[in-house]
Amino acid sequence: MIGFLSRWWGGGPPAVEPASLRDAARLAQLHGASFHRGWGEGEFEAMLTERNTLVHRLRQGRNVIGFAVSRMAADEAEILSIAIDAGQRGRGLSRDLLLTHLGHLAGRGIRTIFLEVEENNAPARRLYERAGFGVIGRRERYYKQPGGEHLNALLMRRDLS
């Protein structure tokens, strides 16, 4: 019985599954803790109701510990954001989340995926490179930091077919 309760409340293997409107507040919380300009609950609610947006949550037990969001157009998609709870990072969960998310995009007929990543974000760049993304461009001074500094973004691409 204790094992069951442990798995239900926070143990057990992580699961990647479609996010729902009930997840909007938690997704906003995760995004705000992961990025300088976090998206609000209303922004997540809007994305979760759009037909061209795919949102997955990463759940462990009853806890949502991460998410991935992509916007689709024809046979292309752009990954808008991926975030993992700070206490759960470094366990390979973002890789599992990303690869599962990409599989669902492929299942919807997506052939090419794009994303932008901060040039100095080494962990994210490693994640994307290991998942088969390659750098195809650079946006100078794209990300504005809270202190006013501007950082470059790398534009990355992966073909699924």
Short mmCIF file of C-alpha atoms in Angstrom, two decimals:
data_model
loop_
_atom_site.label_atom_id
_atom_site.label_comp_id
_atom_site.label_asym_id
_atom_site.label_seq_id
_atom_site.Cartn_x
_atom_site.Cartn_y
_atom_site.Cartn_z
CA MET A 1 0.00 0.00 0.00
CA ILE A 2 2.79 2.42 0.86
CA GLY A 3 4.47 1.72 -2.51
CA PHE A 4 1.24 2.55 -4.33
CA LEU A 5 0.81 5.81 -2.42
CA SER A 6 4.44 6.74 -3.05
CA ARG A 7 4.04 6.19 -6.80
CA TRP A 8 0.73 8.09 -6.84
CA TRP A 9 2.03 11.18 -5.04
CA GLY A 10 5.45 11.56 -6.57
CA GLY A 11 7.26 8.33 -7.27
CA GLY A 12 7.24 5.95 -10.16
CA PRO A 13 8.60 6.52 -13.64
CA PRO A 14 7.95 9.88 -15.30
CA ALA A 15 5.22 9.94 -17.95
CA VAL A 16 4.94 12.24 -20.97
CA GLU A 17 1.31 12.95 -21.79
CA PRO A 18 -0.87 15.65 -23.36
CA ALA A 19 -1.33 18.67 -21.12
CA SER A 20 -4.80 19.99 -20.32
CA LEU A 21 -6.27 23.31 -19.23
CA ARG A 22 -6.00 22.10 -15.62
CA ASP A 23 -2.21 22.20 -16.05
CA ALA A 24 -2.02 25.87 -17.13
CA ALA A 25 -1.15 27.28 -13.69
CA ARG A 26 1.61 24.72 -13.08
CA LEU A 27 3.03 25.16 -16.59
CA ALA A 28 3.16 28.93 -16.03
CA GLN A 29 4.90 28.36 -12.70
CA LEU A 30 7.52 26.09 -14.31
CA HIS A 31 8.07 28.54 -17.17
CA GLY A 32 8.44 31.50 -14.82
CA ALA A 33 11.02 29.62 -12.75
CA SER A 34 12.97 28.63 -15.87
CA PHE A 35 13.02 31.80 -18.00
CA HIS A 36 13.55 35.52 -17.41
CA ARG A 37 10.20 36.41 -18.95
CA GLY A 38 7.81 33.69 -17.92
CA TRP A 39 4.52 33.11 -19.68
CA GLY A 40 1.40 33.58 -17.60
CA GLU A 41 -1.41 31.14 -16.92
CA GLY A 42 -3.61 32.88 -19.51
CA GLU A 43 -0.96 32.42 -22.19
CA PHE A 44 -0.82 28.70 -21.46
CA GLU A 45 -4.61 28.47 -21.45
CA ALA A 46 -4.68 30.08 -24.91
CA MET A 47 -2.00 27.71 -26.25
CA LEU A 48 -3.78 24.69 -24.82
CA THR A 49 -6.94 25.56 -26.75
CA GLU A 50 -5.26 26.28 -30.10
CA ARG A 51 -5.48 23.48 -32.67
CA ASN A 52 -2.04 24.24 -34.07
CA THR A 53 -0.25 24.02 -30.71
CA LEU A 54 0.95 20.79 -29.13
CA VAL A 55 1.64 20.81 -25.38
CA HIS A 56 2.96 17.84 -23.43
CA ARG A 57 3.49 17.65 -19.71
CA LEU A 58 6.04 15.51 -17.91
CA ARG A 59 4.40 14.00 -14.85
CA GLN A 60 5.91 12.02 -12.01
CA GLY A 61 3.20 10.65 -9.79
CA ARG A 62 0.75 13.51 -9.38
CA ASN A 63 3.39 16.17 -9.90
CA VAL A 64 3.89 17.96 -13.21
CA ILE A 65 7.66 18.42 -13.40
CA GLY A 66 8.11 19.63 -16.98
CA PHE A 67 6.55 20.48 -20.31
CA ALA A 68 7.20 20.96 -24.03
CA VAL A 69 5.27 23.33 -26.32
CA SER A 70 5.33 23.49 -30.13
CA ARG A 71 3.38 25.40 -32.72
CA MET A 72 2.62 23.65 -36.02
CA ALA A 73 2.06 25.04 -39.52
CA ALA A 74 1.66 22.74 -42.52
CA ASP A 75 4.47 20.17 -42.23
CA GLU A 76 6.71 22.33 -40.01
CA ALA A 77 6.76 23.06 -36.29
CA GLU A 78 8.63 25.36 -33.95
CA ILE A 79 9.46 24.31 -30.42
CA LEU A 80 8.45 27.32 -28.38
CA SER A 81 9.60 26.15 -24.97
CA ILE A 82 10.78 23.20 -22.91
CA ALA A 83 11.18 23.38 -19.15
CA ILE A 84 11.98 20.96 -16.35
CA ASP A 85 11.57 21.69 -12.64
CA ALA A 86 14.94 22.85 -11.28
CA GLY A 87 15.01 20.05 -8.70
CA GLN A 88 14.59 17.43 -11.43
CA ARG A 89 17.27 18.60 -13.87
CA GLY A 90 20.31 16.53 -14.72
CA ARG A 91 18.43 13.20 -14.80
CA GLY A 92 17.89 12.95 -18.57
CA LEU A 93 14.21 13.81 -18.28
CA SER A 94 14.35 16.65 -20.82
CA ARG A 95 15.73 14.24 -23.42
CA ASP A 96 12.88 11.79 -22.86
CA LEU A 97 10.36 14.63 -22.96
CA LEU A 98 11.85 16.10 -26.15
CA LEU A 99 12.06 12.79 -28.02
CA THR A 100 8.50 11.83 -27.09
CA HIS A 101 7.27 15.27 -28.12
CA LEU A 102 9.09 14.96 -31.46
CA GLY A 103 7.49 11.56 -32.00
CA HIS A 104 4.03 13.05 -31.53
CA LEU A 105 4.87 15.85 -33.95
CA ALA A 106 6.02 13.31 -36.54
CA GLY A 107 2.76 11.45 -36.00
CA ARG A 108 0.91 14.61 -36.98
CA GLY A 109 2.79 14.85 -40.27
CA ILE A 110 5.46 17.30 -39.17
CA ARG A 111 8.64 16.88 -41.23
CA THR A 112 10.83 19.79 -40.06
CA ILE A 113 11.29 21.24 -36.57
CA PHE A 114 12.83 24.63 -35.74
CA LEU A 115 13.76 26.26 -32.44
CA GLU A 116 15.74 29.15 -31.02
CA VAL A 117 18.07 28.73 -28.07
CA GLU A 118 20.24 31.19 -26.16
CA GLU A 119 23.77 30.84 -27.48
CA ASN A 120 25.22 30.65 -23.95
CA ASN A 121 22.77 27.97 -22.74
CA ALA A 122 25.14 25.00 -22.92
CA PRO A 123 22.79 22.40 -21.35
CA ALA A 124 19.98 23.23 -23.80
CA ARG A 125 22.34 23.28 -26.77
CA ARG A 126 23.68 19.84 -25.78
CA LEU A 127 20.12 18.52 -25.44
CA TYR A 128 19.15 19.72 -28.91
CA GLU A 129 22.39 18.66 -30.59
CA ARG A 130 22.13 15.15 -29.10
CA ALA A 131 18.53 15.00 -30.39
CA GLY A 132 19.74 15.68 -33.94
CA PHE A 133 19.27 19.44 -34.24
CA GLY A 134 21.85 21.48 -36.13
CA VAL A 135 22.57 25.21 -36.07
CA ILE A 136 21.33 26.96 -39.23
CA GLY A 137 21.53 30.60 -38.18
CA ARG A 138 22.12 33.16 -35.48
CA ARG A 139 20.05 36.10 -34.23
CA GLU A 140 22.26 38.82 -32.80
CA ARG A 141 21.17 40.37 -29.49
CA TYR A 142 17.87 38.44 -29.60
CA TYR A 143 17.31 37.77 -25.88
CA LYS A 144 17.11 40.73 -23.51
CA GLN A 145 18.25 39.99 -19.97
CA PRO A 146 16.75 41.65 -16.86
CA GLY A 147 19.88 43.83 -16.48
CA GLY A 148 19.56 45.11 -20.05
CA GLU A 149 22.23 42.87 -21.61
CA HIS A 150 21.35 41.28 -24.95
CA LEU A 151 22.33 37.70 -25.77
CA ASN A 152 22.48 35.96 -29.13
CA ALA A 153 20.13 33.19 -30.17
CA LEU A 154 20.96 30.22 -32.32
CA LEU A 155 18.36 29.01 -34.81
CA MET A 156 18.35 25.21 -34.98
CA ARG A 157 16.62 22.71 -37.24
CA ARG A 158 15.93 19.00 -37.36
CA ASP A 159 14.30 17.04 -40.16
CA LEU A 160 12.06 14.20 -39.07
CA SER A 161 11.81 12.47 -42.42
#
